[in-house]
Every structure is written in structure tokens, then in C-alpha cells.
Amino acid sequence: KECVAKGLPNMVGRNGEREESLRWLVAATFCNTWELRGVPAERLGSLEAAEALVEQADRLEAVVLYSDMIGRTHAAMAAEYKKLGVPFDPNLDVADLVQRLKDVMLW
């Protein structure tokens, strides 16, 4: 019923495809939330790709919060940039550094 209400395929009753219907429902539910966080879930092509990107973004946010508490935010950002092979600009503020990394993770 929820799938039909959201305009998703209703596959219940087709050889155990209930799980696939549930995946579509979960995807539709979380895609809206992920879109608000800047993750274009529908354009990524799969629920797994969107989930992986959200997990990376969450990990990055945790790194920023922790490193900010111990006063090593720029050092932590430099390390994250190095992991992704992206040039680090120490003159940018933390918000811009984080956004750049998220953009790189997305593309």
C-alpha cells in the first residue's frame, strides 16, 4: 500500500519480490532525507551507492567534530584530503574544506 502511495512498483506477491518492494520503499523514504543533506541519491543509480556516500559524509563530519574538540581541525582535513588525493588549501575555512571533500566524494 505504501509503495503504491509513493508511486513505486508494487511487486508483492510476485515470487517473493516483497523484499524488492521494501527496498524501493526504503530508498524512497531515505532519498528525500539524503537529498536534503546534499546527496543526490536518485542520480547515483543505486541505494547502495547513496548509502556509501552518506556513510562517508557522516564519517567526515565525525572527523571534523572530533578534531575540532582537540584543536586539530586543519591537520585532520589535510589528512582527509591526502587520502583522496586532493590538493589541500590551508587558507580555506573548515566549512569550505568539508564541502570540497563532499563534492569530491560525490563525483
PDB file of N, CA and C in Angstrom:
ATOM      1  N   LYS A   1       0.835  -1.188   0.000  1.00  0.00           N
ATOM      2  CA  LYS A   1       0.000   0.000   0.000  1.00  0.00           C
ATOM      3  C   LYS A   1       0.879   1.251   0.000  1.00  0.00           C
ATOM      4  N   GLU A   2       1.947   1.263   0.833  1.00  0.00           N
ATOM      5  CA  GLU A   2       2.830   2.430   0.901  1.00  0.00           C
ATOM      6  C   GLU A   2       3.551   2.657  -0.418  1.00  0.00           C
ATOM      7  N   CYS A   3       3.948   1.538  -1.078  1.00  0.00           N
ATOM      8  CA  CYS A   3       4.635   1.655  -2.366  1.00  0.00           C
ATOM      9  C   CYS A   3       3.740   2.330  -3.400  1.00  0.00           C
ATOM     10  N   VAL A   4       2.493   1.900  -3.463  1.00  0.00           N
ATOM     11  CA  VAL A   4       1.549   2.465  -4.420  1.00  0.00           C
ATOM     12  C   VAL A   4       1.335   3.942  -4.120  1.00  0.00           C
ATOM     13  N   ALA A   5       1.227   4.295  -2.839  1.00  0.00           N
ATOM     14  CA  ALA A   5       1.017   5.688  -2.443  1.00  0.00           C
ATOM     15  C   ALA A   5       2.181   6.578  -2.866  1.00  0.00           C
ATOM     16  N   LYS A   6       3.393   6.017  -2.884  1.00  0.00           N
ATOM     17  CA  LYS A   6       4.574   6.790  -3.278  1.00  0.00           C
ATOM     18  C   LYS A   6       4.884   6.665  -4.764  1.00  0.00           C
ATOM     19  N   GLY A   7       4.014   5.960  -5.503  1.00  0.00           N
ATOM     20  CA  GLY A   7       4.223   5.808  -6.930  1.00  0.00           C
ATOM     21  C   GLY A   7       5.322   4.821  -7.279  1.00  0.00           C
ATOM     22  N   LEU A   8       5.598   3.886  -6.380  1.00  0.00           N
ATOM     23  CA  LEU A   8       6.641   2.892  -6.601  1.00  0.00           C
ATOM     24  C   LEU A   8       6.031   1.595  -7.101  1.00  0.00           C
ATOM     25  N   PRO A   9       6.856   0.757  -7.732  1.00  0.00           N
ATOM     26  CA  PRO A   9       6.311  -0.511  -8.224  1.00  0.00           C
ATOM     27  C   PRO A   9       5.799  -1.389  -7.097  1.00  0.00           C
ATOM     28  N   ASN A  10       4.637  -1.987  -7.297  1.00  0.00           N
ATOM     29  CA  ASN A  10       4.066  -2.899  -6.319  1.00  0.00           C
ATOM     30  C   ASN A  10       4.370  -4.318  -6.778  1.00  0.00           C
ATOM     31  N   MET A  11       5.362  -4.955  -6.144  1.00  0.00           N
ATOM     32  CA  MET A  11       5.794  -6.277  -6.570  1.00  0.00           C
ATOM     33  C   MET A  11       5.423  -7.362  -5.577  1.00  0.00           C
ATOM     34  N   VAL A  12       4.621  -7.023  -4.585  1.00  0.00           N
ATOM     35  CA  VAL A  12       4.239  -8.018  -3.589  1.00  0.00           C
ATOM     36  C   VAL A  12       3.446  -9.121  -4.269  1.00  0.00           C
ATOM     37  N   GLY A  13       3.799 -10.350  -3.942  1.00  0.00           N
ATOM     38  CA  GLY A  13       3.085 -11.491  -4.498  1.00  0.00           C
ATOM     39  C   GLY A  13       3.727 -12.062  -5.744  1.00  0.00           C
ATOM     40  N   ARG A  14       4.768 -11.461  -6.229  1.00  0.00           N
ATOM     41  CA  ARG A  14       5.452 -11.958  -7.417  1.00  0.00           C
ATOM     42  C   ARG A  14       6.703 -12.722  -7.015  1.00  0.00           C
ATOM     43  N   ASN A  15       6.563 -13.990  -6.751  1.00  0.00           N
ATOM     44  CA  ASN A  15       7.698 -14.864  -6.455  1.00  0.00           C
ATOM     45  C   ASN A  15       8.657 -14.283  -5.418  1.00  0.00           C
ATOM     46  N   GLY A  16       8.134 -13.865  -4.308  1.00  0.00           N
ATOM     47  CA  GLY A  16       8.993 -13.392  -3.215  1.00  0.00           C
ATOM     48  C   GLY A  16       9.624 -12.040  -3.460  1.00  0.00           C
ATOM     49  N   GLU A  17       9.054 -11.248  -4.337  1.00  0.00           N
ATOM     50  CA  GLU A  17       9.643  -9.948  -4.629  1.00  0.00           C
ATOM     51  C   GLU A  17       9.215  -8.882  -3.630  1.00  0.00           C
ATOM     52  N   ARG A  18       8.652  -9.321  -2.533  1.00  0.00           N
ATOM     53  CA  ARG A  18       8.284  -8.394  -1.458  1.00  0.00           C
ATOM     54  C   ARG A  18       9.512  -7.649  -0.963  1.00  0.00           C
ATOM     55  N   GLU A  19      10.643  -8.343  -0.870  1.00  0.00           N
ATOM     56  CA  GLU A  19      11.876  -7.701  -0.415  1.00  0.00           C
ATOM     57  C   GLU A  19      12.275  -6.560  -1.341  1.00  0.00           C
ATOM     58  N   GLU A  20      12.109  -6.761  -2.623  1.00  0.00           N
ATOM     59  CA  GLU A  20      12.444  -5.706  -3.582  1.00  0.00           C
ATOM     60  C   GLU A  20      11.520  -4.507  -3.401  1.00  0.00           C
ATOM     61  N   SER A  21      10.246  -4.763  -3.142  1.00  0.00           N
ATOM     62  CA  SER A  21       9.311  -3.665  -2.878  1.00  0.00           C
ATOM     63  C   SER A  21       9.719  -2.900  -1.624  1.00  0.00           C
ATOM     64  N   LEU A  22      10.146  -3.634  -0.610  1.00  0.00           N
ATOM     65  CA  LEU A  22      10.594  -2.976   0.625  1.00  0.00           C
ATOM     66  C   LEU A  22      11.842  -2.132   0.367  1.00  0.00           C
ATOM     67  N   ARG A  23      12.751  -2.631  -0.459  1.00  0.00           N
ATOM     68  CA  ARG A  23      13.952  -1.855  -0.787  1.00  0.00           C
ATOM     69  C   ARG A  23      13.564  -0.548  -1.493  1.00  0.00           C
ATOM     70  N   TRP A  24      12.606  -0.635  -2.417  1.00  0.00           N
ATOM     71  CA  TRP A  24      12.150   0.570  -3.102  1.00  0.00           C
ATOM     72  C   TRP A  24      11.535   1.555  -2.112  1.00  0.00           C
ATOM     73  N   LEU A  25      10.771   1.043  -1.168  1.00  0.00           N
ATOM     74  CA  LEU A  25      10.126   1.898  -0.171  1.00  0.00           C
ATOM     75  C   LEU A  25      11.169   2.569   0.718  1.00  0.00           C
ATOM     76  N   VAL A  26      12.142   1.801   1.163  1.00  0.00           N
ATOM     77  CA  VAL A  26      13.230   2.364   1.980  1.00  0.00           C
ATOM     78  C   VAL A  26      13.981   3.418   1.179  1.00  0.00           C
ATOM     79  N   ALA A  27      14.284   3.096  -0.060  1.00  0.00           N
ATOM     80  CA  ALA A  27      15.013   4.047  -0.905  1.00  0.00           C
ATOM     81  C   ALA A  27      14.235   5.347  -1.053  1.00  0.00           C
ATOM     82  N   ALA A  28      12.951   5.247  -1.315  1.00  0.00           N
ATOM     83  CA  ALA A  28      12.136   6.453  -1.484  1.00  0.00           C
ATOM     84  C   ALA A  28      12.099   7.273  -0.198  1.00  0.00           C
ATOM     85  N   THR A  29      12.034   6.594   0.924  1.00  0.00           N
ATOM     86  CA  THR A  29      11.989   7.274   2.218  1.00  0.00           C
ATOM     87  C   THR A  29      13.305   7.993   2.506  1.00  0.00           C
ATOM     88  N   PHE A  30      14.412   7.278   2.329  1.00  0.00           N
ATOM     89  CA  PHE A  30      15.701   7.862   2.651  1.00  0.00           C
ATOM     90  C   PHE A  30      16.212   8.824   1.593  1.00  0.00           C
ATOM     91  N   CYS A  31      15.810   8.626   0.343  1.00  0.00           N
ATOM     92  CA  CYS A  31      16.271   9.519  -0.716  1.00  0.00           C
ATOM     93  C   CYS A  31      15.910  10.967  -0.413  1.00  0.00           C
ATOM     94  N   ASN A  32      14.721  11.192   0.096  1.00  0.00           N
ATOM     95  CA  ASN A  32      14.318  12.551   0.443  1.00  0.00           C
ATOM     96  C   ASN A  32      15.233  13.138   1.508  1.00  0.00           C
ATOM     97  N   THR A  33      15.549  12.359   2.516  1.00  0.00           N
ATOM     98  CA  THR A  33      16.434  12.819   3.585  1.00  0.00           C
ATOM     99  C   THR A  33      17.833  13.061   3.047  1.00  0.00           C
ATOM    100  N   TRP A  34      18.311  12.131   2.239  1.00  0.00           N
ATOM    101  CA  TRP A  34      19.660  12.263   1.691  1.00  0.00           C
ATOM    102  C   TRP A  34      19.762  13.460   0.755  1.00  0.00           C
ATOM    103  N   GLU A  35      18.716  13.713  -0.009  1.00  0.00           N
ATOM    104  CA  GLU A  35      18.718  14.868  -0.908  1.00  0.00           C
ATOM    105  C   GLU A  35      18.884  16.159  -0.102  1.00  0.00           C
ATOM    106  N   LEU A  36      18.198  16.249   1.042  1.00  0.00           N
ATOM    107  CA  LEU A  36      18.321  17.433   1.899  1.00  0.00           C
ATOM    108  C   LEU A  36      19.741  17.605   2.426  1.00  0.00           C
ATOM    109  N   ARG A  37      20.479  16.502   2.548  1.00  0.00           N
ATOM    110  CA  ARG A  37      21.864  16.547   3.028  1.00  0.00           C
ATOM    111  C   ARG A  37      22.864  16.747   1.896  1.00  0.00           C
ATOM    112  N   GLY A  38      22.357  16.939   0.679  1.00  0.00           N
ATOM    113  CA  GLY A  38      23.244  17.187  -0.451  1.00  0.00           C
ATOM    114  C   GLY A  38      23.690  15.945  -1.197  1.00  0.00           C
ATOM    115  N   VAL A  39      23.077  14.806  -0.911  1.00  0.00           N
ATOM    116  CA  VAL A  39      23.414  13.560  -1.607  1.00  0.00           C
ATOM    117  C   VAL A  39      22.323  13.289  -2.645  1.00  0.00           C
ATOM    118  N   PRO A  40      22.650  13.446  -3.930  1.00  0.00           N
ATOM    119  CA  PRO A  40      21.634  13.230  -4.974  1.00  0.00           C
ATOM    120  C   PRO A  40      21.390  11.737  -5.197  1.00  0.00           C
ATOM    121  N   ALA A  41      20.679  11.141  -4.277  1.00  0.00           N
ATOM    122  CA  ALA A  41      20.515   9.688  -4.240  1.00  0.00           C
ATOM    123  C   ALA A  41      19.962   9.112  -5.535  1.00  0.00           C
ATOM    124  N   GLU A  42      18.987   9.747  -6.107  1.00  0.00           N
ATOM    125  CA  GLU A  42      18.380   9.202  -7.318  1.00  0.00           C
ATOM    126  C   GLU A  42      19.342   9.212  -8.493  1.00  0.00           C
ATOM    127  N   ARG A  43      20.245  10.182  -8.550  1.00  0.00           N
ATOM    128  CA  ARG A  43      21.204  10.252  -9.649  1.00  0.00           C
ATOM    129  C   ARG A  43      22.343   9.257  -9.493  1.00  0.00           C
ATOM    130  N   LEU A  44      22.548   8.727  -8.295  1.00  0.00           N
ATOM    131  CA  LEU A  44      23.665   7.810  -8.072  1.00  0.00           C
ATOM    132  C   LEU A  44      23.400   6.417  -8.633  1.00  0.00           C
ATOM    133  N   GLY A  45      22.163   6.105  -8.898  1.00  0.00           N
ATOM    134  CA  GLY A  45      21.852   4.862  -9.571  1.00  0.00           C
ATOM    135  C   GLY A  45      21.531   3.667  -8.706  1.00  0.00           C
ATOM    136  N   SER A  46      21.910   3.707  -7.435  1.00  0.00           N
ATOM    137  CA  SER A  46      21.573   2.574  -6.574  1.00  0.00           C
ATOM    138  C   SER A  46      21.492   3.028  -5.122  1.00  0.00           C
ATOM    139  N   LEU A  47      20.720   2.287  -4.379  1.00  0.00           N
ATOM    140  CA  LEU A  47      20.593   2.538  -2.951  1.00  0.00           C
ATOM    141  C   LEU A  47      21.940   2.353  -2.263  1.00  0.00           C
ATOM    142  N   GLU A  48      22.691   1.348  -2.690  1.00  0.00           N
ATOM    143  CA  GLU A  48      23.987   1.070  -2.083  1.00  0.00           C
ATOM    144  C   GLU A  48      24.966   2.227  -2.280  1.00  0.00           C
ATOM    145  N   ALA A  49      24.986   2.814  -3.476  1.00  0.00           N
ATOM    146  CA  ALA A  49      25.881   3.941  -3.747  1.00  0.00           C
ATOM    147  C   ALA A  49      25.515   5.139  -2.874  1.00  0.00           C
ATOM    148  N   ALA A  50      24.231   5.397  -2.729  1.00  0.00           N
ATOM    149  CA  ALA A  50      23.791   6.508  -1.884  1.00  0.00           C
ATOM    150  C   ALA A  50      24.149   6.254  -0.429  1.00  0.00           C
ATOM    151  N   GLU A  51      23.926   5.031   0.026  1.00  0.00           N
ATOM    152  CA  GLU A  51      24.256   4.682   1.412  1.00  0.00           C
ATOM    153  C   GLU A  51      25.753   4.854   1.671  1.00  0.00           C
ATOM    154  N   ALA A  52      26.572   4.420   0.723  1.00  0.00           N
ATOM    155  CA  ALA A  52      28.029   4.538   0.882  1.00  0.00           C
ATOM    156  C   ALA A  52      28.446   5.997   0.968  1.00  0.00           C
ATOM    157  N   LEU A  53      27.858   6.844   0.138  1.00  0.00           N
ATOM    158  CA  LEU A  53      28.200   8.261   0.167  1.00  0.00           C
ATOM    159  C   LEU A  53      27.762   8.912   1.471  1.00  0.00           C
ATOM    160  N   VAL A  54      26.589   8.563   1.954  1.00  0.00           N
ATOM    161  CA  VAL A  54      26.107   9.104   3.226  1.00  0.00           C
ATOM    162  C   VAL A  54      27.022   8.654   4.366  1.00  0.00           C
ATOM    163  N   GLU A  55      27.446   7.405   4.341  1.00  0.00           N
ATOM    164  CA  GLU A  55      28.364   6.912   5.377  1.00  0.00           C
ATOM    165  C   GLU A  55      29.689   7.664   5.339  1.00  0.00           C
ATOM    166  N   GLN A  56      30.212   7.931   4.137  1.00  0.00           N
ATOM    167  CA  GLN A  56      31.455   8.696   4.019  1.00  0.00           C
ATOM    168  C   GLN A  56      31.276  10.113   4.563  1.00  0.00           C
ATOM    169  N   ALA A  57      30.164  10.731   4.234  1.00  0.00           N
ATOM    170  CA  ALA A  57      29.897  12.089   4.713  1.00  0.00           C
ATOM    171  C   ALA A  57      29.750  12.108   6.229  1.00  0.00           C
ATOM    172  N   ASP A  58      29.072  11.107   6.785  1.00  0.00           N
ATOM    173  CA  ASP A  58      28.927  11.021   8.244  1.00  0.00           C
ATOM    174  C   ASP A  58      30.282  10.839   8.917  1.00  0.00           C
ATOM    175  N   ARG A  59      31.127   9.997   8.326  1.00  0.00           N
ATOM    176  CA  ARG A  59      32.466   9.785   8.889  1.00  0.00           C
ATOM    177  C   ARG A  59      33.266  11.086   8.848  1.00  0.00           C
ATOM    178  N   LEU A  60      33.165  11.812   7.749  1.00  0.00           N
ATOM    179  CA  LEU A  60      33.864  13.086   7.622  1.00  0.00           C
ATOM    180  C   LEU A  60      33.378  14.076   8.675  1.00  0.00           C
ATOM    181  N   GLU A  61      32.085  14.134   8.880  1.00  0.00           N
ATOM    182  CA  GLU A  61      31.536  15.031   9.909  1.00  0.00           C
ATOM    183  C   GLU A  61      32.053  14.651  11.296  1.00  0.00           C
ATOM    184  N   ALA A  62      32.151  13.357  11.563  1.00  0.00           N
ATOM    185  CA  ALA A  62      32.668  12.898  12.860  1.00  0.00           C
ATOM    186  C   ALA A  62      34.133  13.295  13.024  1.00  0.00           C
ATOM    187  N   VAL A  63      34.908  13.175  11.956  1.00  0.00           N
ATOM    188  CA  VAL A  63      36.317  13.582  11.999  1.00  0.00           C
ATOM    189  C   VAL A  63      36.416  15.064  12.319  1.00  0.00           C
ATOM    190  N   VAL A  64      35.586  15.865  11.677  1.00  0.00           N
ATOM    191  CA  VAL A  64      35.609  17.312  11.904  1.00  0.00           C
ATOM    192  C   VAL A  64      35.244  17.632  13.348  1.00  0.00           C
ATOM    193  N   LEU A  65      34.179  17.014  13.851  1.00  0.00           N
ATOM    194  CA  LEU A  65      33.765  17.283  15.231  1.00  0.00           C
ATOM    195  C   LEU A  65      34.852  16.907  16.228  1.00  0.00           C
ATOM    196  N   TYR A  66      35.419  15.723  16.069  1.00  0.00           N
ATOM    197  CA  TYR A  66      36.452  15.263  16.997  1.00  0.00           C
ATOM    198  C   TYR A  66      37.696  16.144  16.903  1.00  0.00           C
ATOM    199  N   SER A  67      38.156  16.411  15.689  1.00  0.00           N
ATOM    200  CA  SER A  67      39.388  17.196  15.538  1.00  0.00           C
ATOM    201  C   SER A  67      39.177  18.625  16.015  1.00  0.00           C
ATOM    202  N   ASP A  68      37.965  19.143  15.897  1.00  0.00           N
ATOM    203  CA  ASP A  68      37.672  20.483  16.400  1.00  0.00           C
ATOM    204  C   ASP A  68      37.778  20.515  17.928  1.00  0.00           C
ATOM    205  N   MET A  69      37.338  19.433  18.566  1.00  0.00           N
ATOM    206  CA  MET A  69      37.409  19.371  20.035  1.00  0.00           C
ATOM    207  C   MET A  69      38.853  19.373  20.528  1.00  0.00           C
ATOM    208  N   ILE A  70      39.744  18.775  19.756  1.00  0.00           N
ATOM    209  CA  ILE A  70      41.146  18.714  20.204  1.00  0.00           C
ATOM    210  C   ILE A  70      42.025  19.762  19.525  1.00  0.00           C
ATOM    211  N   GLY A  71      41.386  20.663  18.750  1.00  0.00           N
ATOM    212  CA  GLY A  71      42.120  21.771  18.152  1.00  0.00           C
ATOM    213  C   GLY A  71      43.014  21.390  16.985  1.00  0.00           C
ATOM    214  N   ARG A  72      42.668  20.362  16.266  1.00  0.00           N
ATOM    215  CA  ARG A  72      43.497  19.911  15.142  1.00  0.00           C
ATOM    216  C   ARG A  72      42.673  19.758  13.856  1.00  0.00           C
ATOM    217  N   THR A  73      41.736  20.652  13.662  1.00  0.00           N
ATOM    218  CA  THR A  73      40.827  20.525  12.526  1.00  0.00           C
ATOM    219  C   THR A  73      41.556  20.582  11.189  1.00  0.00           C
ATOM    220  N   HIS A  74      42.423  21.568  11.000  1.00  0.00           N
ATOM    221  CA  HIS A  74      43.109  21.689   9.717  1.00  0.00           C
ATOM    222  C   HIS A  74      44.030  20.499   9.465  1.00  0.00           C
ATOM    223  N   ALA A  75      44.676  19.995  10.498  1.00  0.00           N
ATOM    224  CA  ALA A  75      45.535  18.817  10.328  1.00  0.00           C
ATOM    225  C   ALA A  75      44.701  17.605   9.909  1.00  0.00           C
ATOM    226  N   ALA A  76      43.534  17.450  10.527  1.00  0.00           N
ATOM    227  CA  ALA A  76      42.648  16.334  10.170  1.00  0.00           C
ATOM    228  C   ALA A  76      42.139  16.484   8.742  1.00  0.00           C
ATOM    229  N   MET A  77      41.801  17.695   8.360  1.00  0.00           N
ATOM    230  CA  MET A  77      41.332  17.933   6.990  1.00  0.00           C
ATOM    231  C   MET A  77      42.442  17.653   5.984  1.00  0.00           C
ATOM    232  N   ALA A  78      43.666  18.062   6.322  1.00  0.00           N
ATOM    233  CA  ALA A  78      44.800  17.788   5.423  1.00  0.00           C
ATOM    234  C   ALA A  78      44.968  16.288   5.218  1.00  0.00           C
ATOM    235  N   ALA A  79      44.792  15.518   6.270  1.00  0.00           N
ATOM    236  CA  ALA A  79      44.898  14.061   6.168  1.00  0.00           C
ATOM    237  C   ALA A  79      43.790  13.489   5.286  1.00  0.00           C
ATOM    238  N   GLU A  80      42.573  14.010   5.427  1.00  0.00           N
ATOM    239  CA  GLU A  80      41.453  13.534   4.609  1.00  0.00           C
ATOM    240  C   GLU A  80      41.676  13.885   3.135  1.00  0.00           C
ATOM    241  N   TYR A  81      42.196  15.063   2.880  1.00  0.00           N
ATOM    242  CA  TYR A  81      42.487  15.467   1.511  1.00  0.00           C
ATOM    243  C   TYR A  81      43.547  14.554   0.902  1.00  0.00           C
ATOM    244  N   LYS A  82      44.556  14.232   1.699  1.00  0.00           N
ATOM    245  CA  LYS A  82      45.628  13.353   1.220  1.00  0.00           C
ATOM    246  C   LYS A  82      45.075  11.972   0.863  1.00  0.00           C
ATOM    247  N   LYS A  83      44.165  11.443   1.706  1.00  0.00           N
ATOM    248  CA  LYS A  83      43.558  10.131   1.432  1.00  0.00           C
ATOM    249  C   LYS A  83      42.879  10.093   0.070  1.00  0.00           C
ATOM    250  N   LEU A  84      42.246  11.207  -0.293  1.00  0.00           N
ATOM    251  CA  LEU A  84      41.506  11.263  -1.555  1.00  0.00           C
ATOM    252  C   LEU A  84      42.348  11.793  -2.712  1.00  0.00           C
ATOM    253  N   GLY A  85      43.611  12.166  -2.416  1.00  0.00           N
ATOM    254  CA  GLY A  85      44.492  12.670  -3.460  1.00  0.00           C
ATOM    255  C   GLY A  85      44.088  14.028  -3.986  1.00  0.00           C
ATOM    256  N   VAL A  86      43.534  14.855  -3.100  1.00  0.00           N
ATOM    257  CA  VAL A  86      43.068  16.186  -3.473  1.00  0.00           C
ATOM    258  C   VAL A  86      44.003  17.227  -2.858  1.00  0.00           C
ATOM    259  N   PRO A  87      44.390  18.251  -3.633  1.00  0.00           N
ATOM    260  CA  PRO A  87      45.251  19.297  -3.070  1.00  0.00           C
ATOM    261  C   PRO A  87      44.560  20.011  -1.900  1.00  0.00           C
ATOM    262  N   PHE A  88      45.304  20.226  -0.841  1.00  0.00           N
ATOM    263  CA  PHE A  88      44.770  20.868   0.369  1.00  0.00           C
ATOM    264  C   PHE A  88      45.123  22.344   0.368  1.00  0.00           C
ATOM    265  N   ASP A  89      44.146  23.194   0.638  1.00  0.00           N
ATOM    266  CA  ASP A  89      44.367  24.638   0.738  1.00  0.00           C
ATOM    267  C   ASP A  89      44.149  25.064   2.188  1.00  0.00           C
ATOM    268  N   PRO A  90      45.231  25.308   2.944  1.00  0.00           N
ATOM    269  CA  PRO A  90      45.101  25.654   4.360  1.00  0.00           C
ATOM    270  C   PRO A  90      44.457  27.018   4.604  1.00  0.00           C
ATOM    271  N   ASN A  91      44.269  27.805   3.553  1.00  0.00           N
ATOM    272  CA  ASN A  91      43.656  29.122   3.708  1.00  0.00           C
ATOM    273  C   ASN A  91      42.136  29.087   3.724  1.00  0.00           C
ATOM    274  N   LEU A  92      41.558  27.938   3.350  1.00  0.00           N
ATOM    275  CA  LEU A  92      40.101  27.826   3.370  1.00  0.00           C
ATOM    276  C   LEU A  92      39.603  27.564   4.778  1.00  0.00           C
ATOM    277  N   ASP A  93      38.389  28.016   5.059  1.00  0.00           N
ATOM    278  CA  ASP A  93      37.823  27.703   6.369  1.00  0.00           C
ATOM    279  C   ASP A  93      37.311  26.264   6.358  1.00  0.00           C
ATOM    280  N   VAL A  94      37.025  25.741   7.521  1.00  0.00           N
ATOM    281  CA  VAL A  94      36.665  24.333   7.678  1.00  0.00           C
ATOM    282  C   VAL A  94      35.417  23.971   6.870  1.00  0.00           C
ATOM    283  N   ALA A  95      34.409  24.846   6.892  1.00  0.00           N
ATOM    284  CA  ALA A  95      33.172  24.550   6.152  1.00  0.00           C
ATOM    285  C   ALA A  95      33.460  24.359   4.659  1.00  0.00           C
ATOM    286  N   ASP A  96      34.312  25.214   4.086  1.00  0.00           N
ATOM    287  CA  ASP A  96      34.661  25.081   2.669  1.00  0.00           C
ATOM    288  C   ASP A  96      35.490  23.828   2.413  1.00  0.00           C
ATOM    289  N   LEU A  97      36.396  23.507   3.333  1.00  0.00           N
ATOM    290  CA  LEU A  97      37.197  22.291   3.193  1.00  0.00           C
ATOM    291  C   LEU A  97      36.305  21.049   3.191  1.00  0.00           C
ATOM    292  N   VAL A  98      35.344  21.033   4.108  1.00  0.00           N
ATOM    293  CA  VAL A  98      34.430  19.892   4.202  1.00  0.00           C
ATOM    294  C   VAL A  98      33.579  19.801   2.935  1.00  0.00           C
ATOM    295  N   GLN A  99      33.043  20.912   2.478  1.00  0.00           N
ATOM    296  CA  GLN A  99      32.198  20.893   1.283  1.00  0.00           C
ATOM    297  C   GLN A  99      32.978  20.405   0.069  1.00  0.00           C
ATOM    298  N   ARG A 100      34.226  20.830  -0.067  1.00  0.00           N
ATOM    299  CA  ARG A 100      35.043  20.361  -1.193  1.00  0.00           C
ATOM    300  C   ARG A 100      35.230  18.851  -1.142  1.00  0.00           C
ATOM    301  N   LEU A 101      35.504  18.329   0.055  1.00  0.00           N
ATOM    302  CA  LEU A 101      35.673  16.883   0.180  1.00  0.00           C
ATOM    303  C   LEU A 101      34.377  16.140  -0.165  1.00  0.00           C
ATOM    304  N   LYS A 102      33.261  16.668   0.278  1.00  0.00           N
ATOM    305  CA  LYS A 102      31.986  16.039  -0.052  1.00  0.00           C
ATOM    306  C   LYS A 102      31.740  16.053  -1.553  1.00  0.00           C
ATOM    307  N   ASP A 103      32.108  17.165  -2.202  1.00  0.00           N
ATOM    308  CA  ASP A 103      31.959  17.248  -3.655  1.00  0.00           C
ATOM    309  C   ASP A 103      32.832  16.192  -4.352  1.00  0.00           C
ATOM    310  N   VAL A 104      34.064  16.037  -3.869  1.00  0.00           N
ATOM    311  CA  VAL A 104      34.960  15.036  -4.449  1.00  0.00           C
ATOM    312  C   VAL A 104      34.396  13.636  -4.233  1.00  0.00           C
ATOM    313  N   MET A 105      33.892  13.355  -3.050  1.00  0.00           N
ATOM    314  CA  MET A 105      33.313  12.038  -2.771  1.00  0.00           C
ATOM    315  C   MET A 105      32.131  11.757  -3.699  1.00  0.00           C
ATOM    316  N   LEU A 106      31.361  12.779  -3.983  1.00  0.00           N
ATOM    317  CA  LEU A 106      30.187  12.619  -4.835  1.00  0.00           C
ATOM    318  C   LEU A 106      30.597  12.302  -6.263  1.00  0.00           C
ATOM    319  N   TRP A 107      31.611  12.985  -6.767  1.00  0.00           N
ATOM    320  CA  TRP A 107      31.997  12.798  -8.166  1.00  0.00           C
ATOM    321  C   TRP A 107      33.171  11.888  -8.273  1.00  0.00           C
TER     322      TRP A 107
END
